[in-house]
PDB file of C-alpha atoms and ligand atoms in Angstrom:
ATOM      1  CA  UNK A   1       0.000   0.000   0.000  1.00 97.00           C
ATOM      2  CA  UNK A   2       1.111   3.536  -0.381  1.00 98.00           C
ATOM      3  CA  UNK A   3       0.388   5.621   2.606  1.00 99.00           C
ATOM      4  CA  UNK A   4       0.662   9.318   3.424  1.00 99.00           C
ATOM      5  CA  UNK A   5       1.712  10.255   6.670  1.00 99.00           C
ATOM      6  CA  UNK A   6       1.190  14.068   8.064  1.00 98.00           C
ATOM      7  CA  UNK A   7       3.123  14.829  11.558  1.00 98.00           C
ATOM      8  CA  UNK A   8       5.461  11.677  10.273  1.00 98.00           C
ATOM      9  CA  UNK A   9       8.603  13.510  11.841  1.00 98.00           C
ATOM     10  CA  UNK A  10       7.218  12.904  15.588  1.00 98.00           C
ATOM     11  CA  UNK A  11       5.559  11.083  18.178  1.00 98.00           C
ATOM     12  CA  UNK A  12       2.260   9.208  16.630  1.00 98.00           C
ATOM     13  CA  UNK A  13       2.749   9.907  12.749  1.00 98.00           C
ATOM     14  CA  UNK A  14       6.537   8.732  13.591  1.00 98.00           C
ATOM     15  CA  UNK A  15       5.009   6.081  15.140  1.00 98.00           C
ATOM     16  CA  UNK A  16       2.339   4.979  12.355  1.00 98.00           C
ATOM     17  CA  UNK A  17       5.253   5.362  10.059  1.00 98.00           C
ATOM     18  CA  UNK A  18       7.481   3.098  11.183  1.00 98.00           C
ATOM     19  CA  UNK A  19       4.663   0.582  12.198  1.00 98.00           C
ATOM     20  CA  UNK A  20       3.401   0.719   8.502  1.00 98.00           C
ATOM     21  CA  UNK A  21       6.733   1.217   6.692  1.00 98.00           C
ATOM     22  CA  UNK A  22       8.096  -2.128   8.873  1.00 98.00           C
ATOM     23  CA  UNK A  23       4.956  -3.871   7.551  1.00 97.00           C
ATOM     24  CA  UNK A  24       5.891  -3.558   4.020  1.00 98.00           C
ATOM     25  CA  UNK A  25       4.198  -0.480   2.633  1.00 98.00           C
ATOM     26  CA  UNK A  26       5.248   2.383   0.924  1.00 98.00           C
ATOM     27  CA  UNK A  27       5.186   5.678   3.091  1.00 98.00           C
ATOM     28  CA  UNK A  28       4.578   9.427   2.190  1.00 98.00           C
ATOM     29  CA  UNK A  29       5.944  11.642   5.200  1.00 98.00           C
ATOM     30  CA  UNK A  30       4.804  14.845   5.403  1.00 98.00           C
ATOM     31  CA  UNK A  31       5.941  17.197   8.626  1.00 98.00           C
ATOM     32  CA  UNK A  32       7.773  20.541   8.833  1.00 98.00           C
ATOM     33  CA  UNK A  33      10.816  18.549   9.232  1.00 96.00           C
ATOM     34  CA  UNK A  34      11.908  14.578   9.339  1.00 94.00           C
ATOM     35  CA  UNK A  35      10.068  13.961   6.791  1.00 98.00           C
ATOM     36  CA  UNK A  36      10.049  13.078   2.912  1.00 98.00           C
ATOM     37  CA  UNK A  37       8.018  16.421   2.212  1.00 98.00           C
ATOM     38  CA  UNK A  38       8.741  19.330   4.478  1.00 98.00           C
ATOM     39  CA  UNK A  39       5.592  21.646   4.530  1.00 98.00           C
ATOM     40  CA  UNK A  40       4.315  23.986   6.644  1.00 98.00           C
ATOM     41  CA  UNK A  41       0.795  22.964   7.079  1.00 98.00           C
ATOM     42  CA  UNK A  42      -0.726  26.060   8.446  1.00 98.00           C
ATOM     43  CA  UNK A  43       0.043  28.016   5.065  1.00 98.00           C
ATOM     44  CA  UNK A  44      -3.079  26.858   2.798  1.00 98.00           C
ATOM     45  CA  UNK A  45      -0.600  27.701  -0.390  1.00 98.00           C
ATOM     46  CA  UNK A  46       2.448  25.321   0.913  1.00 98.00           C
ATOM     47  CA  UNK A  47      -0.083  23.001   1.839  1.00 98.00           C
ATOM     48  CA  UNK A  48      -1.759  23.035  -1.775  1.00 98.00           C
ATOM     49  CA  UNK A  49       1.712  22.406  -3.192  1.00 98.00           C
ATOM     50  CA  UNK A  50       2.543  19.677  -0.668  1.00 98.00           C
ATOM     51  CA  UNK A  51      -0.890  17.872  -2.407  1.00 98.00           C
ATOM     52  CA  UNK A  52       0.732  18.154  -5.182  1.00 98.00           C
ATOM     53  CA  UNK A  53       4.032  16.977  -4.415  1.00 98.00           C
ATOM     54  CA  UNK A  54       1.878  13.509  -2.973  1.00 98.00           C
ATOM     55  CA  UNK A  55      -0.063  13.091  -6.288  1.00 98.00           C
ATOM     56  CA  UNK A  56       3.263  13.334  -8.187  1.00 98.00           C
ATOM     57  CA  UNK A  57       5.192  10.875  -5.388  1.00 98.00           C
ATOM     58  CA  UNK A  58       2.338   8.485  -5.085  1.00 98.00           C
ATOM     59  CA  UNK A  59       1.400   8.373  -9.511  1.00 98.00           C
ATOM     60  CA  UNK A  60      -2.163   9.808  -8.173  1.00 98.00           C
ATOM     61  CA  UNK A  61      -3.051   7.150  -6.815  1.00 98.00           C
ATOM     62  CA  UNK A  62      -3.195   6.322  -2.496  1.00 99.00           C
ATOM     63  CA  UNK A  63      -4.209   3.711  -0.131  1.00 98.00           C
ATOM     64  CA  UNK A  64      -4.001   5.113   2.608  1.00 98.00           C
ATOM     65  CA  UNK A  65      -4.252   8.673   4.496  1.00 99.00           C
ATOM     66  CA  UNK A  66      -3.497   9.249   8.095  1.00 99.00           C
ATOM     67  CA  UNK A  67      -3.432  12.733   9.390  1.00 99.00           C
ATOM     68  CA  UNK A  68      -1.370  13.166  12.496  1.00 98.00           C
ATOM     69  CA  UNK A  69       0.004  17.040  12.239  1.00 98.00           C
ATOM     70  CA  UNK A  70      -1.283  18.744  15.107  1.00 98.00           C
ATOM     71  CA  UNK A  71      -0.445  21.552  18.061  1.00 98.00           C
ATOM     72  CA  UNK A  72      -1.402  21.340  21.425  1.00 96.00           C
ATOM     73  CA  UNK A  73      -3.121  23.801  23.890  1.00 93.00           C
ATOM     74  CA  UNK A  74       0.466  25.866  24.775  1.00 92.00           C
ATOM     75  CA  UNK A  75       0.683  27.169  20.743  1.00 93.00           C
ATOM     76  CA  UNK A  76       0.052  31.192  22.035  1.00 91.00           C
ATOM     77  CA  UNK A  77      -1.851  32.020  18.649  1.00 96.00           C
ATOM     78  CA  UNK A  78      -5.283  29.981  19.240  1.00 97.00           C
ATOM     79  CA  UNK A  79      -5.932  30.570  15.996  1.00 96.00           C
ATOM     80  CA  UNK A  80      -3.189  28.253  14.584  1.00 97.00           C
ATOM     81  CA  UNK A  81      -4.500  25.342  16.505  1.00 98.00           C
ATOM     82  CA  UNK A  82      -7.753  25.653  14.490  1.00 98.00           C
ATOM     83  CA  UNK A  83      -5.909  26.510  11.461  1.00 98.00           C
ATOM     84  CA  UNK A  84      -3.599  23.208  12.014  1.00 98.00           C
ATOM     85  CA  UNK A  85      -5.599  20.759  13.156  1.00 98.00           C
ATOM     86  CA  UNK A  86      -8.771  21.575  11.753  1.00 98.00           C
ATOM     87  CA  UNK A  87      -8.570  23.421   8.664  1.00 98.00           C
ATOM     88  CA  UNK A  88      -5.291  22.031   7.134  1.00 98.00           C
ATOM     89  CA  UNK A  89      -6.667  18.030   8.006  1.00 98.00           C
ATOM     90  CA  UNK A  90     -10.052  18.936   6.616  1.00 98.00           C
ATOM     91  CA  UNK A  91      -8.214  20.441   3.450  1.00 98.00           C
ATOM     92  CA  UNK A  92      -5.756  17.788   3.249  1.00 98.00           C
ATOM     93  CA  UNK A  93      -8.960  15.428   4.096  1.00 98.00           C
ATOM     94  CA  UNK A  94     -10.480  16.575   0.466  1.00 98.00           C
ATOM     95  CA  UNK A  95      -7.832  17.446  -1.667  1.00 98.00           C
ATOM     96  CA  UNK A  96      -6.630  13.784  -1.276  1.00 98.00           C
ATOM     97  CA  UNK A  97     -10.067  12.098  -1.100  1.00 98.00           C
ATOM     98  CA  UNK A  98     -10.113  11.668  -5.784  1.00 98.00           C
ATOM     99  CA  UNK A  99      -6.489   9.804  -5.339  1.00 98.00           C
ATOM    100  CA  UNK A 100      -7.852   7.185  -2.442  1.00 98.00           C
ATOM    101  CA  UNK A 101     -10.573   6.871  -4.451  1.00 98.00           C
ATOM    102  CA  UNK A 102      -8.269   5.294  -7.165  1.00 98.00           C
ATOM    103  CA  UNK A 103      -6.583   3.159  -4.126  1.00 98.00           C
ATOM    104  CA  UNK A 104      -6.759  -0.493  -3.047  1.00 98.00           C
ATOM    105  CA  UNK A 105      -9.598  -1.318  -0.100  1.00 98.00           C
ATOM    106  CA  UNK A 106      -8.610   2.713   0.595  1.00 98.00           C
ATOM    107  CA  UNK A 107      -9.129   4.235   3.963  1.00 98.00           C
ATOM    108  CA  UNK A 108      -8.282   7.393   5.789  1.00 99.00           C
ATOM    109  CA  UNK A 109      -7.585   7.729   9.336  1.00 99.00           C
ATOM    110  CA  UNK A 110      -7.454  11.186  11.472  1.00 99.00           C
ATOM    111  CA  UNK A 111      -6.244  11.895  14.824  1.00 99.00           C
ATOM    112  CA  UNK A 112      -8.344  14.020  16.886  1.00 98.00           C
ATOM    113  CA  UNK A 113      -8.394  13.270  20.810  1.00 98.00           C
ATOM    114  CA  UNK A 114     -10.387  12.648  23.747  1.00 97.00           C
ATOM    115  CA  UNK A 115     -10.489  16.335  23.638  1.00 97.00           C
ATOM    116  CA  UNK A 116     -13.231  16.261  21.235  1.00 98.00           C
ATOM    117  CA  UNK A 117     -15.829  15.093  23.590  1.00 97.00           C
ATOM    118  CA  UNK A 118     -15.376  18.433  26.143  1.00 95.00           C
ATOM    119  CA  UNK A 119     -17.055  20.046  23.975  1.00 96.00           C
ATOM    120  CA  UNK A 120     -20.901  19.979  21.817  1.00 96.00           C
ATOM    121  CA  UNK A 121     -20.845  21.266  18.195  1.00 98.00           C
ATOM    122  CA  UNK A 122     -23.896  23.776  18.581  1.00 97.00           C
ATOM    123  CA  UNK A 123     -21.208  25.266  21.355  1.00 97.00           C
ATOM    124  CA  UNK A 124     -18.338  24.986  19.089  1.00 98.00           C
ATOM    125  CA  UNK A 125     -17.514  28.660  18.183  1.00 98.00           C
ATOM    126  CA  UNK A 126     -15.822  27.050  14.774  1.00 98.00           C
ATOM    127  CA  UNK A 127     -19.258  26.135  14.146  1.00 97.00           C
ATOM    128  CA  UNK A 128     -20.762  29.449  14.509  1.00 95.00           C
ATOM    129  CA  UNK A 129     -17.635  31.054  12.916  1.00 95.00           C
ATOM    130  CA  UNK A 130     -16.972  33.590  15.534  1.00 95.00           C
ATOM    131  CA  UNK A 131     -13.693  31.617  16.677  1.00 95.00           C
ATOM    132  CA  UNK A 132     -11.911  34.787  16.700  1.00 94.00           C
ATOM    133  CA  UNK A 133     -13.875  36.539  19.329  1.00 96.00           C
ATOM    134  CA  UNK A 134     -14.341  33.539  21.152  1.00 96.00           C
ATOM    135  CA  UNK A 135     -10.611  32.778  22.317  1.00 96.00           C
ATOM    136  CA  UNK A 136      -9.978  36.299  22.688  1.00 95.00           C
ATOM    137  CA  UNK A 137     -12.455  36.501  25.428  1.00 96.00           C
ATOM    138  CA  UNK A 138     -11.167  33.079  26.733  1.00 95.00           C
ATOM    139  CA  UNK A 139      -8.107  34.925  28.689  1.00 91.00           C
ATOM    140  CA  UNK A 140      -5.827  32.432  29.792  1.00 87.00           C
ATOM    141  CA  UNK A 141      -8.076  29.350  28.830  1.00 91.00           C
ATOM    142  CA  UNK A 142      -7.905  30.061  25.106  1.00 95.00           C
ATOM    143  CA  UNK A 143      -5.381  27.582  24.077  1.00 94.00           C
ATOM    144  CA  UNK A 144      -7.193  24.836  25.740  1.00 94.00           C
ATOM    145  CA  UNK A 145     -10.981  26.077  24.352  1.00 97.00           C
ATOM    146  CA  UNK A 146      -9.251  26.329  20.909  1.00 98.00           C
ATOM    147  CA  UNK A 147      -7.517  22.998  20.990  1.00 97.00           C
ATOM    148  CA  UNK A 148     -10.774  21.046  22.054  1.00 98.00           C
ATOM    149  CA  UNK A 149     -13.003  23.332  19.684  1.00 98.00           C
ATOM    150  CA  UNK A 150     -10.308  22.299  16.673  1.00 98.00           C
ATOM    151  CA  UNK A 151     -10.477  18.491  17.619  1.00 98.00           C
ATOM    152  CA  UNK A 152     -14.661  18.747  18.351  1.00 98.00           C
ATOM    153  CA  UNK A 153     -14.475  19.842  15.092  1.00 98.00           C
ATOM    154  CA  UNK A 154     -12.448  17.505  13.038  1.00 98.00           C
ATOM    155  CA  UNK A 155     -14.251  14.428  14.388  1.00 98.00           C
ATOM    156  CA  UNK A 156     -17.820  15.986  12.849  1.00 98.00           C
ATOM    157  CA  UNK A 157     -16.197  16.454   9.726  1.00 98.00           C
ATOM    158  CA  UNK A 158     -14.989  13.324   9.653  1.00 98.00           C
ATOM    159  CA  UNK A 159     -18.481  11.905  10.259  1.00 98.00           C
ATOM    160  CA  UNK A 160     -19.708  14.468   7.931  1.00 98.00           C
ATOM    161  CA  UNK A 161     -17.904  13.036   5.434  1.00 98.00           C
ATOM    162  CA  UNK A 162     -19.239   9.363   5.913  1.00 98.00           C
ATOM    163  CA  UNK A 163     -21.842   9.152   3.244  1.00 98.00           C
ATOM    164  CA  UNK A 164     -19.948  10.575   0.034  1.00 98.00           C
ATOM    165  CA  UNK A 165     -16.786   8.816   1.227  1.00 98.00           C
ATOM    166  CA  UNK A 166     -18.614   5.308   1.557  1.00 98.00           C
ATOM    167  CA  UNK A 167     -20.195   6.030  -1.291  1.00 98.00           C
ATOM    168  CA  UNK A 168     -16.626   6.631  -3.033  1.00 98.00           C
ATOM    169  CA  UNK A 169     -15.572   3.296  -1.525  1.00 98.00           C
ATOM    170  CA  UNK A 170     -13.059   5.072   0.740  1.00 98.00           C
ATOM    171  CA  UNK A 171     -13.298   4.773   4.452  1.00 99.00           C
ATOM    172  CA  UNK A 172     -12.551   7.386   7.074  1.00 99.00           C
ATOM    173  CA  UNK A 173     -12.449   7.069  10.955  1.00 99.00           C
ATOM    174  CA  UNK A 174     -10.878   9.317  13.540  1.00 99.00           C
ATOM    175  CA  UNK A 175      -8.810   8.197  16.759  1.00 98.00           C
ATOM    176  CA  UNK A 176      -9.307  10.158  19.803  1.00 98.00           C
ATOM    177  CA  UNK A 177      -6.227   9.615  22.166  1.00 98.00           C
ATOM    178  CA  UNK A 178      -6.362  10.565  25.668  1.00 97.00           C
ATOM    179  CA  UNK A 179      -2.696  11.529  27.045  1.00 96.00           C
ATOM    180  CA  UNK A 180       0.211  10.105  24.984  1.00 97.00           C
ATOM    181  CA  UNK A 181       3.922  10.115  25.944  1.00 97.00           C
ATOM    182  CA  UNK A 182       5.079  12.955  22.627  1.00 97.00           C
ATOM    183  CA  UNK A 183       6.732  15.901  22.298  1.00 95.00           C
ATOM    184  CA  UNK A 184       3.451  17.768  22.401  1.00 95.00           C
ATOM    185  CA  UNK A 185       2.454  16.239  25.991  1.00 94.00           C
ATOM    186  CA  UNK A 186       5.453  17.096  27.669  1.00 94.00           C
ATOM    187  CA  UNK A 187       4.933  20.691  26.008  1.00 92.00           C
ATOM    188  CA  UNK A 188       1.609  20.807  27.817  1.00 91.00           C
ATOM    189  CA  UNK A 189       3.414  19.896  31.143  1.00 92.00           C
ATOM    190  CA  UNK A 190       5.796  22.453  30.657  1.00 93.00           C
ATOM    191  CA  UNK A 191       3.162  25.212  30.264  1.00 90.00           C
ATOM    192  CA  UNK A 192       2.329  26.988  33.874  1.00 89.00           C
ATOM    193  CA  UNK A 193      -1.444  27.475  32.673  1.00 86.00           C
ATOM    194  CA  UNK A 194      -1.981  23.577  31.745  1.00 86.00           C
ATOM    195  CA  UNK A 195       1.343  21.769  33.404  1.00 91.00           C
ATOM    196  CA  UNK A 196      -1.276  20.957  36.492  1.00 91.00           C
ATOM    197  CA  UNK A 197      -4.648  20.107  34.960  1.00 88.00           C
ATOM    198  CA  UNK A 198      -2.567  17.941  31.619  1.00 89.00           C
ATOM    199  CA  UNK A 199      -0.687  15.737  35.444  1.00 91.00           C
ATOM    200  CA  UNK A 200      -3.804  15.678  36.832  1.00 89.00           C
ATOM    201  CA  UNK A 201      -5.909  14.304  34.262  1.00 84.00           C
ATOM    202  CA  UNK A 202      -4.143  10.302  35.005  1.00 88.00           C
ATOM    203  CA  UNK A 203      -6.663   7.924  33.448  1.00 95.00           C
ATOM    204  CA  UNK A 204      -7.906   4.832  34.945  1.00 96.00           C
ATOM    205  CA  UNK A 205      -5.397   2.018  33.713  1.00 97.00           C
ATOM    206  CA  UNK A 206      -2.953   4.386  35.741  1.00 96.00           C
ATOM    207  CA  UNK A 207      -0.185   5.425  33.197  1.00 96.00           C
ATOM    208  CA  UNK A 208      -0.109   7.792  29.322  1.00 97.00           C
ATOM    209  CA  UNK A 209      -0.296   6.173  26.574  1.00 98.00           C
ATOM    210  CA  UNK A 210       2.740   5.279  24.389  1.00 98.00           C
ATOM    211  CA  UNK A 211       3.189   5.964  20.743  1.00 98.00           C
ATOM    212  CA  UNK A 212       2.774   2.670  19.566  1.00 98.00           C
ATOM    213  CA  UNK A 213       0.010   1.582  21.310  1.00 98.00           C
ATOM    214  CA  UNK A 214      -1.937   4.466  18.909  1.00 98.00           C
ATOM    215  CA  UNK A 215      -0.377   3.491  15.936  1.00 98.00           C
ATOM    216  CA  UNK A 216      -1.693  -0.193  16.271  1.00 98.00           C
ATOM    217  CA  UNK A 217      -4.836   1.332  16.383  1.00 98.00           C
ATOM    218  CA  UNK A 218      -4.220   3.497  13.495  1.00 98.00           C
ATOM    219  CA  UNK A 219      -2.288   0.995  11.273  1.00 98.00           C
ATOM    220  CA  UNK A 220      -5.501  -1.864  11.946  1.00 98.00           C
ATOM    221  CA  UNK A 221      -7.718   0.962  10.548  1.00 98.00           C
ATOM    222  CA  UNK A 222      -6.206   1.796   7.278  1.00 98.00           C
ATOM    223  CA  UNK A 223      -5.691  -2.410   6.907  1.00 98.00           C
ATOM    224  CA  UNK A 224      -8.249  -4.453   4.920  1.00 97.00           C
ATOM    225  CA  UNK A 225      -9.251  -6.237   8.074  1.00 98.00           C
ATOM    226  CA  UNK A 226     -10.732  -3.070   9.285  1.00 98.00           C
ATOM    227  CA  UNK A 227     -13.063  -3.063   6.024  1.00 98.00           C
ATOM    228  CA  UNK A 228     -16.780  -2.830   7.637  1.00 98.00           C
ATOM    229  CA  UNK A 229     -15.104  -0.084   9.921  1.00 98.00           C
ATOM    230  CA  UNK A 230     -16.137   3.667   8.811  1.00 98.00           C
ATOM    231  CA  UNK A 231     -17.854   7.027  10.030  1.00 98.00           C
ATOM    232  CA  UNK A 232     -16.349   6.053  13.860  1.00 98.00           C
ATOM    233  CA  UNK A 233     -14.525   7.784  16.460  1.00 98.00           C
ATOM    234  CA  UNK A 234     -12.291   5.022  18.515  1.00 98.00           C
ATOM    235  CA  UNK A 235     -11.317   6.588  21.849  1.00 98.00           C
ATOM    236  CA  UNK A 236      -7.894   5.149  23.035  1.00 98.00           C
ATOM    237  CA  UNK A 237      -7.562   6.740  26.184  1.00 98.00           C
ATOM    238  CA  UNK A 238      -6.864   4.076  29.176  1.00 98.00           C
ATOM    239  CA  UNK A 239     -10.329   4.599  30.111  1.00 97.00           C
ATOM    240  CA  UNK A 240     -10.259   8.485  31.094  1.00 94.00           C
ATOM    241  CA  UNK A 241     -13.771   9.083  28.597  1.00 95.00           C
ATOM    242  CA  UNK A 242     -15.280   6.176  30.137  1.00 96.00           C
ATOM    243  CA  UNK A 243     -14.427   7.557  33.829  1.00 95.00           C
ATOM    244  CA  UNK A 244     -15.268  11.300  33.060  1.00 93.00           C
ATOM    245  CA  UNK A 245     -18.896  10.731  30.741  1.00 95.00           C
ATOM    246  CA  UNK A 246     -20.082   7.335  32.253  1.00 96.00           C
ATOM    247  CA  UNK A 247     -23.442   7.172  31.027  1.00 97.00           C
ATOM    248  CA  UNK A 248     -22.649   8.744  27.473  1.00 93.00           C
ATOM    249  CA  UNK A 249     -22.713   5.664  24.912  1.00 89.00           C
TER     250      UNK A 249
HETATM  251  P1  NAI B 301       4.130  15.530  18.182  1.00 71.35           P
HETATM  252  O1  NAI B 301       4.416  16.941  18.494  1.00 71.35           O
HETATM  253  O2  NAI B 301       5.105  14.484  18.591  1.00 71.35           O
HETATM  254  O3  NAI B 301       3.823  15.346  16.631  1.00 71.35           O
HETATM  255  C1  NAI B 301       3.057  16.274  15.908  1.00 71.35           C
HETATM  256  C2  NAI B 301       3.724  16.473  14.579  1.00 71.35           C
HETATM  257  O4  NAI B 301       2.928  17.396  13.817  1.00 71.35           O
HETATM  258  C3  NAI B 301       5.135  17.063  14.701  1.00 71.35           C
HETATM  259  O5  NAI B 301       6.078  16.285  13.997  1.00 71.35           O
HETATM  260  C4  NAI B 301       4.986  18.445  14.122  1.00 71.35           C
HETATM  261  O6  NAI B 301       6.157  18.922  13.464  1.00 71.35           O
HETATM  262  C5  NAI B 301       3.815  18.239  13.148  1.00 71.35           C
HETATM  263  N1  NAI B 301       3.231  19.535  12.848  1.00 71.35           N
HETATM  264  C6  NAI B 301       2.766  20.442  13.738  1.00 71.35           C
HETATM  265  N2  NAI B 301       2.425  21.565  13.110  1.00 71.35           N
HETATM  266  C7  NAI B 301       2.685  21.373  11.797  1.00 71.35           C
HETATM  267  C8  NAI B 301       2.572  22.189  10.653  1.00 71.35           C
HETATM  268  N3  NAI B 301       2.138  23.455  10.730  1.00 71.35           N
HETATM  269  N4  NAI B 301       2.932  21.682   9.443  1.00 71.35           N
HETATM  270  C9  NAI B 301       3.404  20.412   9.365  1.00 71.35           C
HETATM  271  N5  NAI B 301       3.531  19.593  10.416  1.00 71.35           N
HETATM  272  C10 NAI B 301       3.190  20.075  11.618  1.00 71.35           C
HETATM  273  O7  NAI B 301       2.722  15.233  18.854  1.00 71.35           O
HETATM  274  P2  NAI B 301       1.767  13.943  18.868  1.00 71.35           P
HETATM  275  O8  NAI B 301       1.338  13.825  20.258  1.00 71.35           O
HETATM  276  O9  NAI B 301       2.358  12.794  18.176  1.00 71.35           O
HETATM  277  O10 NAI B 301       0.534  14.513  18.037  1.00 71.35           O
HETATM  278  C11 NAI B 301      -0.021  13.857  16.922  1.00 71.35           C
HETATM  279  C12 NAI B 301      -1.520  14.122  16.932  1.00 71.35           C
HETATM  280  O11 NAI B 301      -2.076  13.477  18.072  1.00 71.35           O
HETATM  281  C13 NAI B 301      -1.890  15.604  17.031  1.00 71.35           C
HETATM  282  O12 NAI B 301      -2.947  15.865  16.143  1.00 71.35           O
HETATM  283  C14 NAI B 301      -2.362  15.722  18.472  1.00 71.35           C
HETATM  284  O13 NAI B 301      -3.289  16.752  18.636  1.00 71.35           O
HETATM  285  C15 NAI B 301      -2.968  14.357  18.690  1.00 71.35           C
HETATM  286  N6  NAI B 301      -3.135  13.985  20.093  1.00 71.35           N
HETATM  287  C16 NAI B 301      -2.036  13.869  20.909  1.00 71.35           C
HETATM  288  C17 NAI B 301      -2.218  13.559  22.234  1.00 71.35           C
HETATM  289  C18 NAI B 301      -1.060  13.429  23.190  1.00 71.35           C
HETATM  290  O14 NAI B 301      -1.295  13.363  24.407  1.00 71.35           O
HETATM  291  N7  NAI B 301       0.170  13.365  22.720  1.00 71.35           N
HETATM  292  C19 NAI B 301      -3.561  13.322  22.802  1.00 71.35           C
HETATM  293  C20 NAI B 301      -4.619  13.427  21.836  1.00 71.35           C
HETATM  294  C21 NAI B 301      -4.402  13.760  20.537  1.00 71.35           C
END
């Protein structure tokens, strides 16, 4: 299979990368560095001509997406979380979506996070486009509202996308990580406003979550095996969701 790999340099897309590449298939890393196309993904026109650049490496034609690029809560523009992880995965998401189509048993895979869930849509303020306003009147809890906002909205577009993309025969899922040992955590711990809360929140099975253990998960969904699988958020969080929203099934 050939896969593309955003956030390949680091951490999970590292991790999915070296899981996939060590089962035989052909990776496409994209990251603003360690990887086989350097972008940065928050600039819509390098982004557009990192598409390209993966329709010219892959002949047009891919198996498999996984988006992993991402920023946590400590970014101090708010507005570059959403632009990372929501905007540039949903535009990667359909600029990609014609050369999957042309795959084998194709299937997508984005990483959003437990994050998702602290948050409702009709509260989103990405929803109600005022995004802007919103964090600036969030003080010192921006980064956090715009990180969970960005990731609340990923996973609906995601499921948004689950009719035309099963109609196209491509499938597309999101994984929702709780804490994970990565470069981004341990930026979160270093950050005075979320060091505390990001420590605190320890899920049930008593430890983070490593790397690997998400790009399992990750490299199961994009294989054939995984083929009635599509239009579903798999939290992978030690149990933290399950202790936090009990009765929410
Ligand atoms: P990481 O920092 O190790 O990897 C993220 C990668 O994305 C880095 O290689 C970085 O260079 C790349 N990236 C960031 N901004 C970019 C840009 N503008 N253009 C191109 N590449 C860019 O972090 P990690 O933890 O592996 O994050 C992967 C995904 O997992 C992210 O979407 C993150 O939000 C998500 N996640 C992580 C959790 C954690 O606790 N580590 C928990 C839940 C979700």
């Amino acid at each position: 299979m050939t896969i593309a790999i955003t956030g390949a340099g680091s951490g999970i897309g590292a991790a999915t990368a070296a899981a996939l590449r060590a089962a035989g298939h052909h990776i496409i890393g994209i990251d603003l560095r360690n990887a086989d196309i350097t972008v940065d993904l928050a600039d819509p026109a390098a982004r557009a001509a990192a598409v390209e650049e993966i329709l010219e490496r892959s002949g047009g034609v891919l198996d498999g997406v996984v988006l992993c690029a991402g920023v946590g809560p400590q970014v101090p523009d708010p507005n570059l979380v959403v632009e990372i992880n929501y905007r540039a995965t949903v535009a990667l998401l359909d600029a990609l979506l014609p050369a999957l189509r042309k795959g084998e048993n194709p299937a997508a895979v984005v990483v959003s996070s437990v994050a998702s869930t602290q948050i409702k849509w009709e509260d989103n303020p990405i929803a109600k486009g005022n995004e802007a306003e919103a964090f600036a009147r969030a003080g010192d809890f921006a980064g956090h509202y715009a990180y969970a906002s960005s990731k609340n909205a990923v996973t609906v577009a995601v499921r948004e996308r689950a009719v035309e993309w099963g109609a196209a025969g491509v499938r597309l899922n999101t994984v929702a990580p709780g804490s994970v040992e990565t470069p981004l955590l341990q930026a979160g711990l270093d950050d005075p406003r979320y060091g505390e809360a990001i420590r605190n929140f320890v899920a049930p099975i008593g430890r983070n979550g490593k790397p690997e253990e998400i790009a399992s998960l990750i490299a199961y969904l994009v294989s054939p095996q995984a083929g009635f699988i599509h239009g579903a958020q798999f939290v992978i969080d030690g149990g933290i969701d399950a202790q936090t929203r009990p009765t929410v099934v």
